[in-house]
Amino acid sequence: MPHRSSATTRQIYGLKARHRFCLTGTPIENNLAELWSLFHFIAPGFLGDAKSFARDWRTPIEKKGNGARARMLAARVRPFLLRRTKDAVALDLPSKTEMVEAVAFEPAQQAIYDTIRLAMHERVREAMADKGLARSRLVLLDALLKLRQTCCDPRLLKGVKGAETAGSAKLERLMEMVQELVAEGRKLLIFSQFTSMLALIQPRLEAAGIAYCLLTGDTRDRAGAVAAFQDGPAPVFLISLKAGGVGLNLTAADTVILYDPWWNPAVEAQAIDRAHRIGQTKPVFVFKLTAVGTIEKKIEVLKDRKAALAASLFDPDGPATLDITEADIDMLFGA
């Protein structure tokens, strides 16, 4: 459900009905506020108002790792949850194999990454000292964004010396993989968070003579783009994660490449499931391009926490999860 203050959510809250229920594949993507929003629609007041829920549940569970409160919340909502996993409803799905494709930087790209990492770490620490962690989130997110962009291709950074000529180890490895996989007769979905990264991949595919389809937030005819890939000869579908993470049936593909793995496991799973879903007849292979010794490897720790937060809803005895801490930040930006 959209944020509780959005116009869409306000309209949903105002719906008049004798019975209400919510159907979602991801009751939690980011934090427990999303769970509150769902219950505020189906049973207003059951979890209190947003402020009291944050005080009584979110803060103890997300920020303090209070396992007792996590178990109490899970027990409270459990009677109202019906969970059917993919394993239960799609027993005949073909296999899915996930692999991490480790990529090492060349010296020029490594130098840019190290420079950005040191500068961003200092900037984040200064913001935290001045305003505290909670009020430094925008600075932190901007710093993480720049590191992730550097891992993808330094050209995504604006005004950084040497970015245009440093090269991208990921892009070079991607093109090697694409040419090998296409030669084997495979059809590929390539996801990226950044439409600007897809724009850098496009000319490389064209130069290699590889036909492709494209889906981003600017695509007017989504159905046409999907049909062109599903029924057409193009072996590659470039998709921005925001535009194509949900609502697509792309069973013509048997290979998924996550160019820049994201911190949220639910979002990654949704992207992968565009191919690994009912109607798929072939084994699906998933490749996650990950830059060695960078933010992309370290973010796996936070991904595990997001998965634990969601799992705790269905397992009252499951582990609690913490929100990001200053120690996490030092780990993420450390050498």
mmCIF file of C-alpha atoms in Angstrom:
data_model
loop_
_atom_site.group_PDB
_atom_site.id
_atom_site.type_symbol
_atom_site.label_atom_id
_atom_site.label_comp_id
_atom_site.label_asym_id
_atom_site.label_seq_id
_atom_site.Cartn_x
_atom_site.Cartn_y
_atom_site.Cartn_z
ATOM 1 C CA MET A 1 0.000 0.000 0.000
ATOM 2 C CA PRO A 2 1.318 3.523 -0.748
ATOM 3 C CA HIS A 3 2.480 5.750 2.105
ATOM 4 C CA ARG A 4 -0.307 6.577 4.549
ATOM 5 C CA SER A 5 -0.165 10.291 3.689
ATOM 6 C CA SER A 6 -0.483 9.801 -0.075
ATOM 7 C CA ALA A 7 -3.664 10.755 -1.905
ATOM 8 C CA THR A 8 -4.149 7.163 -3.067
ATOM 9 C CA THR A 9 -3.983 5.784 0.467
ATOM 10 C CA ARG A 10 -6.406 8.410 1.774
ATOM 11 C CA GLN A 11 -8.879 7.374 -0.918
ATOM 12 C CA ILE A 12 -8.446 3.707 0.004
ATOM 13 C CA TYR A 13 -9.021 4.417 3.690
ATOM 14 C CA GLY A 14 -12.274 6.143 2.779
ATOM 15 C CA LEU A 15 -13.777 3.180 0.945
ATOM 16 C CA LYS A 16 -17.111 2.016 2.375
ATOM 17 C CA ALA A 17 -17.536 -1.761 2.612
ATOM 18 C CA ARG A 18 -18.970 -4.342 4.991
ATOM 19 C CA HIS A 19 -15.896 -6.533 4.663
ATOM 20 C CA ARG A 20 -12.306 -5.644 3.858
ATOM 21 C CA PHE A 21 -9.204 -7.682 3.144
ATOM 22 C CA CYS A 22 -5.759 -7.025 1.682
ATOM 23 C CA LEU A 23 -3.948 -9.189 -0.843
ATOM 24 C CA THR A 24 -0.207 -8.603 -1.107
ATOM 25 C CA GLY A 25 2.924 -10.515 -1.966
ATOM 26 C CA THR A 26 5.041 -8.302 0.281
ATOM 27 C CA PRO A 27 3.374 -7.269 3.558
ATOM 28 C CA ILE A 28 6.688 -5.616 4.465
ATOM 29 C CA GLU A 29 9.216 -4.237 2.006
ATOM 30 C CA ASN A 30 10.942 -1.582 4.101
ATOM 31 C CA ASN A 31 9.600 -1.303 7.634
ATOM 32 C CA LEU A 32 6.727 -2.126 9.966
ATOM 33 C CA ALA A 33 4.852 1.063 9.054
ATOM 34 C CA GLU A 34 3.691 -0.794 5.940
ATOM 35 C CA LEU A 35 2.097 -3.460 8.129
ATOM 36 C CA TRP A 36 0.336 -0.740 10.136
ATOM 37 C CA SER A 37 -0.998 0.791 6.916
ATOM 38 C CA LEU A 38 -2.513 -2.513 5.806
ATOM 39 C CA PHE A 39 -4.186 -3.117 9.162
ATOM 40 C CA HIS A 40 -5.385 0.480 9.353
ATOM 41 C CA PHE A 41 -7.414 -0.288 6.238
ATOM 42 C CA ILE A 42 -8.840 -3.672 7.220
ATOM 43 C CA ALA A 43 -9.225 -3.019 10.978
ATOM 44 C CA PRO A 44 -8.757 0.653 11.899
ATOM 45 C CA GLY A 45 -7.470 1.026 15.442
ATOM 46 C CA PHE A 46 -6.390 -2.600 15.840
ATOM 47 C CA LEU A 47 -2.725 -1.536 15.943
ATOM 48 C CA GLY A 48 -3.401 1.930 17.337
ATOM 49 C CA ASP A 49 -2.646 5.140 15.492
ATOM 50 C CA ALA A 50 0.568 5.631 13.528
ATOM 51 C CA LYS A 51 2.306 7.534 16.314
ATOM 52 C CA SER A 52 1.568 5.004 19.045
ATOM 53 C CA PHE A 53 2.456 2.112 16.721
ATOM 54 C CA ALA A 54 5.851 3.680 16.057
ATOM 55 C CA ARG A 55 6.421 4.179 19.791
ATOM 56 C CA ASP A 56 5.162 0.799 20.977
ATOM 57 C CA TRP A 57 6.263 -1.471 18.151
ATOM 58 C CA ARG A 58 8.519 0.020 15.458
ATOM 59 C CA THR A 59 11.076 1.609 17.760
ATOM 60 C CA PRO A 60 11.483 -1.388 20.092
ATOM 61 C CA ILE A 61 11.648 -3.897 17.221
ATOM 62 C CA GLU A 62 13.465 -2.045 14.426
ATOM 63 C CA LYS A 63 15.803 0.161 16.419
ATOM 64 C CA LYS A 64 16.344 -1.777 19.653
ATOM 65 C CA GLY A 65 16.024 -5.355 18.448
ATOM 66 C CA ASN A 66 13.503 -6.220 21.144
ATOM 67 C CA GLY A 67 12.708 -9.866 20.474
ATOM 68 C CA ALA A 68 9.898 -10.005 23.008
ATOM 69 C CA ARG A 69 8.039 -7.144 21.315
ATOM 70 C CA ALA A 70 8.597 -8.758 17.905
ATOM 71 C CA ARG A 71 7.053 -11.998 19.133
ATOM 72 C CA MET A 72 4.129 -10.131 20.696
ATOM 73 C CA LEU A 73 3.405 -8.286 17.437
ATOM 74 C CA ALA A 74 3.645 -11.484 15.419
ATOM 75 C CA ALA A 75 1.236 -13.225 17.791
ATOM 76 C CA ARG A 76 -1.167 -10.277 17.625
ATOM 77 C CA VAL A 77 -1.455 -10.158 13.826
ATOM 78 C CA ARG A 78 -1.014 -13.876 13.103
ATOM 79 C CA PRO A 79 -4.749 -14.785 13.366
ATOM 80 C CA PHE A 80 -5.492 -12.335 10.562
ATOM 81 C CA LEU A 81 -2.820 -13.542 8.143
ATOM 82 C CA LEU A 82 -3.151 -16.302 5.578
ATOM 83 C CA ARG A 83 0.132 -17.072 3.914
ATOM 84 C CA ARG A 84 0.523 -19.127 0.767
ATOM 85 C CA THR A 85 4.075 -19.303 -0.488
ATOM 86 C CA LYS A 86 5.115 -19.969 -4.053
ATOM 87 C CA ASP A 87 6.300 -23.412 -2.988
ATOM 88 C CA ALA A 88 2.776 -24.243 -1.876
ATOM 89 C CA VAL A 89 0.880 -23.002 -4.920
ATOM 90 C CA ALA A 90 3.312 -23.712 -7.738
ATOM 91 C CA LEU A 91 4.813 -27.093 -7.042
ATOM 92 C CA ASP A 92 5.327 -27.745 -10.726
ATOM 93 C CA LEU A 93 7.539 -24.732 -11.343
ATOM 94 C CA PRO A 94 10.911 -25.559 -12.908
ATOM 95 C CA SER A 95 14.092 -25.072 -10.931
ATOM 96 C CA LYS A 96 15.613 -21.681 -10.183
ATOM 97 C CA THR A 97 19.365 -21.320 -9.748
ATOM 98 C CA GLU A 98 20.805 -18.106 -8.300
ATOM 99 C CA MET A 99 24.474 -17.233 -8.712
ATOM 100 C CA VAL A 100 26.607 -14.274 -7.701
ATOM 101 C CA GLU A 101 28.857 -13.095 -10.511
ATOM 102 C CA ALA A 102 31.771 -11.387 -8.733
ATOM 103 C CA VAL A 103 33.361 -8.531 -10.662
ATOM 104 C CA ALA A 104 36.696 -6.901 -9.805
ATOM 105 C CA PHE A 105 37.447 -3.278 -10.670
ATOM 106 C CA GLU A 106 40.300 -2.176 -12.872
ATOM 107 C CA PRO A 107 42.663 0.336 -11.156
ATOM 108 C CA ALA A 108 41.023 3.480 -12.563
ATOM 109 C CA GLN A 109 37.531 2.503 -11.413
ATOM 110 C CA GLN A 110 38.892 1.333 -8.053
ATOM 111 C CA ALA A 111 40.588 4.692 -7.506
ATOM 112 C CA ILE A 112 37.337 6.563 -8.163
ATOM 113 C CA TYR A 113 35.420 4.239 -5.854
ATOM 114 C CA ASP A 114 37.912 4.693 -3.015
ATOM 115 C CA THR A 115 37.862 8.468 -3.424
ATOM 116 C CA ILE A 116 34.051 8.577 -3.352
ATOM 117 C CA ARG A 117 33.905 6.171 -0.399
ATOM 118 C CA LEU A 118 36.259 8.226 1.764
ATOM 119 C CA ALA A 119 34.591 11.523 0.892
ATOM 120 C CA MET A 120 31.076 10.174 1.488
ATOM 121 C CA HIS A 121 32.019 8.510 4.765
ATOM 122 C CA GLU A 122 33.374 11.816 6.077
ATOM 123 C CA ARG A 123 30.281 13.660 4.884
ATOM 124 C CA VAL A 124 27.937 11.186 6.590
ATOM 125 C CA ARG A 125 29.887 11.268 9.856
ATOM 126 C CA GLU A 126 29.794 15.081 9.876
ATOM 127 C CA ALA A 127 26.044 15.063 9.298
ATOM 128 C CA MET A 128 25.528 12.533 12.089
ATOM 129 C CA ALA A 129 27.652 14.569 14.509
ATOM 130 C CA ASP A 130 25.699 17.702 13.632
ATOM 131 C CA LYS A 131 22.129 16.377 13.398
ATOM 132 C CA GLY A 132 22.153 12.801 14.675
ATOM 133 C CA LEU A 133 21.572 9.602 12.728
ATOM 134 C CA ALA A 134 17.806 9.889 12.349
ATOM 135 C CA ARG A 135 18.022 13.322 10.717
ATOM 136 C CA SER A 136 20.949 12.381 8.485
ATOM 137 C CA ARG A 137 19.101 9.836 6.350
ATOM 138 C CA LEU A 138 19.036 11.964 3.194
ATOM 139 C CA VAL A 139 22.788 12.478 3.389
ATOM 140 C CA LEU A 140 23.278 8.757 3.991
ATOM 141 C CA LEU A 141 21.047 7.751 1.084
ATOM 142 C CA ASP A 142 22.837 10.152 -1.246
ATOM 143 C CA ALA A 143 26.202 8.716 -0.193
ATOM 144 C CA LEU A 144 25.025 5.143 -0.766
ATOM 145 C CA LEU A 145 23.606 6.151 -4.132
ATOM 146 C CA LYS A 146 26.935 7.548 -5.311
ATOM 147 C CA LEU A 147 28.783 4.397 -4.255
ATOM 148 C CA ARG A 148 26.258 2.203 -6.043
ATOM 149 C CA GLN A 149 26.530 4.320 -9.170
ATOM 150 C CA THR A 150 30.307 4.005 -9.089
ATOM 151 C CA CYS A 151 29.946 0.225 -8.934
ATOM 152 C CA CYS A 152 27.672 0.268 -11.978
ATOM 153 C CA ASP A 153 29.629 2.681 -14.139
ATOM 154 C CA PRO A 154 31.529 5.818 -13.049
ATOM 155 C CA ARG A 155 29.901 7.704 -15.928
ATOM 156 C CA LEU A 156 26.696 7.769 -13.870
ATOM 157 C CA LEU A 157 28.449 10.261 -11.592
ATOM 158 C CA LYS A 158 28.383 13.874 -12.682
ATOM 159 C CA GLY A 159 31.431 16.103 -12.461
ATOM 160 C CA VAL A 160 33.842 13.450 -11.159
ATOM 161 C CA LYS A 161 37.322 13.640 -12.626
ATOM 162 C CA GLY A 162 38.225 10.597 -14.699
ATOM 163 C CA ALA A 163 34.715 9.113 -14.636
ATOM 164 C CA GLU A 164 34.289 9.254 -18.399
ATOM 165 C CA THR A 165 37.452 7.266 -19.102
ATOM 166 C CA ALA A 166 37.717 4.931 -16.098
ATOM 167 C CA GLY A 167 35.678 2.163 -17.680
ATOM 168 C CA SER A 168 33.188 -0.189 -16.025
ATOM 169 C CA ALA A 169 34.172 -3.712 -15.059
ATOM 170 C CA LYS A 170 30.515 -4.603 -14.654
ATOM 171 C CA LEU A 171 29.531 -3.406 -18.106
ATOM 172 C CA GLU A 172 32.376 -5.321 -19.709
ATOM 173 C CA ARG A 173 31.462 -8.503 -17.834
ATOM 174 C CA LEU A 174 27.793 -8.031 -18.675
ATOM 175 C CA MET A 175 28.543 -7.840 -22.383
ATOM 176 C CA GLU A 176 30.683 -10.974 -22.207
ATOM 177 C CA MET A 177 27.852 -12.816 -20.492
ATOM 178 C CA VAL A 178 25.158 -11.520 -22.832
ATOM 179 C CA GLN A 179 27.025 -12.569 -25.951
ATOM 180 C CA GLU A 180 27.718 -16.032 -24.514
ATOM 181 C CA LEU A 181 24.138 -16.557 -23.338
ATOM 182 C CA VAL A 182 22.534 -15.260 -26.531
ATOM 183 C CA ALA A 183 24.797 -17.570 -28.549
ATOM 184 C CA GLU A 184 23.350 -20.448 -26.476
ATOM 185 C CA GLY A 185 19.844 -19.428 -27.513
ATOM 186 C CA ARG A 186 18.779 -17.973 -24.173
ATOM 187 C CA LYS A 187 16.417 -15.070 -23.617
ATOM 188 C CA LEU A 188 17.491 -12.579 -20.954
ATOM 189 C CA LEU A 189 15.931 -10.051 -18.607
ATOM 190 C CA ILE A 190 18.431 -7.413 -17.492
ATOM 191 C CA PHE A 191 17.312 -5.297 -14.527
ATOM 192 C CA SER A 192 18.862 -2.090 -13.241
ATOM 193 C CA GLN A 193 17.768 0.491 -10.695
ATOM 194 C CA PHE A 194 19.084 3.190 -13.006
ATOM 195 C CA THR A 195 17.517 4.071 -16.346
ATOM 196 C CA SER A 196 20.741 5.975 -17.045
ATOM 197 C CA MET A 197 22.599 2.651 -16.769
ATOM 198 C CA LEU A 198 20.240 1.039 -19.237
ATOM 199 C CA ALA A 199 21.001 3.948 -21.562
ATOM 200 C CA LEU A 200 24.703 3.014 -21.378
ATOM 201 C CA ILE A 201 23.973 -0.656 -22.063
ATOM 202 C CA GLN A 202 21.855 0.053 -25.135
ATOM 203 C CA PRO A 203 24.645 1.272 -27.459
ATOM 204 C CA ARG A 204 26.813 -1.678 -26.456
ATOM 205 C CA LEU A 205 24.060 -4.095 -27.453
ATOM 206 C CA GLU A 206 23.567 -2.235 -30.714
ATOM 207 C CA ALA A 207 27.288 -2.332 -31.467
ATOM 208 C CA ALA A 208 27.257 -6.089 -30.845
ATOM 209 C CA GLY A 209 24.283 -6.551 -33.157
ATOM 210 C CA ILE A 210 22.028 -7.864 -30.357
ATOM 211 C CA ALA A 211 18.353 -6.938 -30.617
ATOM 212 C CA TYR A 212 16.614 -5.820 -27.422
ATOM 213 C CA CYS A 213 13.381 -4.471 -25.972
ATOM 214 C CA LEU A 214 13.220 -1.714 -23.363
ATOM 215 C CA LEU A 215 10.854 -1.000 -20.478
ATOM 216 C CA THR A 216 11.232 2.036 -18.219
ATOM 217 C CA GLY A 217 8.916 4.526 -16.590
ATOM 218 C CA ASP A 218 8.917 6.464 -19.873
ATOM 219 C CA THR A 219 7.617 3.526 -21.913
ATOM 220 C CA ARG A 220 4.158 4.434 -23.180
ATOM 221 C CA ASP A 221 3.151 0.996 -24.491
ATOM 222 C CA ARG A 222 4.085 -1.471 -21.757
ATOM 223 C CA ALA A 223 1.949 -4.242 -23.221
ATOM 224 C CA GLY A 224 3.567 -3.742 -26.614
ATOM 225 C CA ALA A 225 7.068 -3.955 -25.165
ATOM 226 C CA VAL A 226 6.194 -7.133 -23.274
ATOM 227 C CA ALA A 227 4.582 -8.738 -26.331
ATOM 228 C CA ALA A 228 7.580 -7.816 -28.490
ATOM 229 C CA PHE A 229 9.855 -9.717 -26.120
ATOM 230 C CA GLN A 230 7.535 -12.619 -25.344
ATOM 231 C CA ASP A 231 6.596 -13.312 -28.950
ATOM 232 C CA GLY A 232 9.409 -11.668 -30.889
ATOM 233 C CA PRO A 233 12.982 -12.581 -31.778
ATOM 234 C CA ALA A 234 14.746 -10.068 -29.483
ATOM 235 C CA PRO A 235 16.823 -12.088 -26.977
ATOM 236 C CA VAL A 236 17.288 -9.262 -24.438
ATOM 237 C CA PHE A 237 14.806 -7.206 -22.429
ATOM 238 C CA LEU A 238 16.250 -4.195 -20.584
ATOM 239 C CA ILE A 239 14.022 -3.266 -17.645
ATOM 240 C CA SER A 240 14.217 -0.618 -14.966
ATOM 241 C CA LEU A 241 13.447 -2.210 -11.623
ATOM 242 C CA LYS A 242 10.867 0.402 -10.688
ATOM 243 C CA ALA A 243 8.920 0.019 -13.931
ATOM 244 C CA GLY A 244 9.193 -3.743 -14.295
ATOM 245 C CA GLY A 245 9.522 -5.202 -10.827
ATOM 246 C CA VAL A 246 5.855 -6.192 -10.611
ATOM 247 C CA GLY A 247 2.889 -6.944 -12.839
ATOM 248 C CA LEU A 248 4.730 -8.589 -15.724
ATOM 249 C CA ASN A 249 4.604 -12.125 -17.085
ATOM 250 C CA LEU A 250 7.873 -12.755 -18.937
ATOM 251 C CA THR A 251 8.041 -16.521 -19.135
ATOM 252 C CA ALA A 252 9.823 -16.414 -22.498
ATOM 253 C CA ALA A 253 12.952 -15.544 -20.507
ATOM 254 C CA ASP A 254 15.048 -18.247 -18.915
ATOM 255 C CA THR A 255 17.804 -15.990 -17.575
ATOM 256 C CA VAL A 256 17.624 -12.978 -15.236
ATOM 257 C CA ILE A 257 20.567 -10.644 -14.688
ATOM 258 C CA LEU A 258 20.438 -8.157 -11.810
ATOM 259 C CA TYR A 259 22.986 -5.594 -12.907
ATOM 260 C CA ASP A 260 22.946 -3.757 -9.598
ATOM 261 C CA PRO A 261 21.527 -5.883 -6.768
ATOM 262 C CA TRP A 262 19.412 -3.817 -4.404
ATOM 263 C CA TRP A 263 19.335 -3.918 -0.610
ATOM 264 C CA ASN A 264 15.727 -5.058 -0.438
ATOM 265 C CA PRO A 265 15.287 -8.834 -0.924
ATOM 266 C CA ALA A 266 11.553 -8.458 -1.599
ATOM 267 C CA VAL A 267 12.211 -6.168 -4.564
ATOM 268 C CA GLU A 268 14.829 -8.529 -5.965
ATOM 269 C CA ALA A 269 12.492 -11.497 -5.588
ATOM 270 C CA GLN A 270 9.716 -9.654 -7.414
ATOM 271 C CA ALA A 271 12.043 -8.928 -10.326
ATOM 272 C CA ILE A 272 13.222 -12.530 -10.548
ATOM 273 C CA ASP A 273 9.631 -13.744 -10.432
ATOM 274 C CA ARG A 274 8.842 -11.986 -13.695
ATOM 275 C CA ALA A 275 10.396 -15.071 -15.304
ATOM 276 C CA HIS A 276 10.080 -17.717 -12.572
ATOM 277 C CA ARG A 277 6.310 -17.919 -12.359
ATOM 278 C CA ILE A 278 3.362 -20.061 -13.400
ATOM 279 C CA GLY A 279 3.646 -20.696 -17.128
ATOM 280 C CA GLN A 280 7.417 -21.046 -17.088
ATOM 281 C CA THR A 281 8.551 -24.378 -18.552
ATOM 282 C CA LYS A 282 12.320 -23.948 -18.520
ATOM 283 C CA PRO A 283 14.808 -23.844 -15.640
ATOM 284 C CA VAL A 284 15.583 -20.235 -14.712
ATOM 285 C CA PHE A 285 19.092 -18.962 -14.031
ATOM 286 C CA VAL A 286 19.645 -15.772 -12.042
ATOM 287 C CA PHE A 287 22.931 -13.864 -12.066
ATOM 288 C CA LYS A 288 23.658 -11.071 -9.589
ATOM 289 C CA LEU A 289 26.536 -8.882 -10.738
ATOM 290 C CA THR A 290 28.356 -7.799 -7.596
ATOM 291 C CA ALA A 291 31.482 -5.647 -7.373
ATOM 292 C CA VAL A 292 34.101 -7.254 -5.136
ATOM 293 C CA GLY A 293 35.056 -5.423 -1.940
ATOM 294 C CA THR A 294 32.406 -2.725 -2.291
ATOM 295 C CA ILE A 295 29.144 -1.494 -0.812
ATOM 296 C CA GLU A 296 27.353 -4.151 -2.856
ATOM 297 C CA LYS A 297 28.885 -6.996 -0.878
ATOM 298 C CA LYS A 298 28.411 -5.305 2.477
ATOM 299 C CA ILE A 299 24.784 -4.475 1.865
ATOM 300 C CA GLU A 300 23.998 -8.199 2.023
ATOM 301 C CA VAL A 301 23.983 -7.872 5.819
ATOM 302 C CA LEU A 302 21.165 -5.333 5.673
ATOM 303 C CA LYS A 303 19.276 -7.457 3.145
ATOM 304 C CA ASP A 304 19.260 -10.306 5.635
ATOM 305 C CA ARG A 305 17.694 -7.971 8.199
ATOM 306 C CA LYS A 306 14.904 -6.989 5.840
ATOM 307 C CA ALA A 307 14.167 -10.645 5.178
ATOM 308 C CA ALA A 308 14.177 -11.331 8.930
ATOM 309 C CA LEU A 309 11.760 -8.456 9.562
ATOM 310 C CA ALA A 310 9.250 -9.879 7.073
ATOM 311 C CA ALA A 311 9.727 -13.459 8.275
ATOM 312 C CA SER A 312 9.101 -12.450 11.894
ATOM 313 C CA LEU A 313 5.476 -11.705 10.997
ATOM 314 C CA PHE A 314 4.845 -15.378 10.364
ATOM 315 C CA ASP A 315 7.185 -16.802 12.981
ATOM 316 C CA PRO A 316 6.533 -15.433 16.485
ATOM 317 C CA ASP A 317 9.746 -17.108 17.646
ATOM 318 C CA GLY A 318 11.835 -15.671 14.817
ATOM 319 C CA PRO A 319 14.689 -13.233 15.397
ATOM 320 C CA ALA A 320 14.091 -9.530 15.772
ATOM 321 C CA THR A 321 15.814 -7.088 13.478
ATOM 322 C CA LEU A 322 17.546 -3.775 14.072
ATOM 323 C CA ASP A 323 17.363 -0.626 12.049
ATOM 324 C CA ILE A 324 20.630 0.693 10.601
ATOM 325 C CA THR A 325 23.120 1.792 13.256
ATOM 326 C CA GLU A 326 26.271 3.894 13.354
ATOM 327 C CA ALA A 327 28.291 0.674 13.442
ATOM 328 C CA ASP A 328 26.520 -0.423 10.249
ATOM 329 C CA ILE A 329 27.490 2.851 8.592
ATOM 330 C CA ASP A 330 31.138 2.445 9.535
ATOM 331 C CA MET A 331 31.016 -1.078 8.120
ATOM 332 C CA LEU A 332 29.381 0.013 4.870
ATOM 333 C CA PHE A 333 31.848 2.810 4.215
ATOM 334 C CA GLY A 334 34.928 1.068 5.571
ATOM 335 C CA ALA A 335 37.747 -0.262 3.394
#
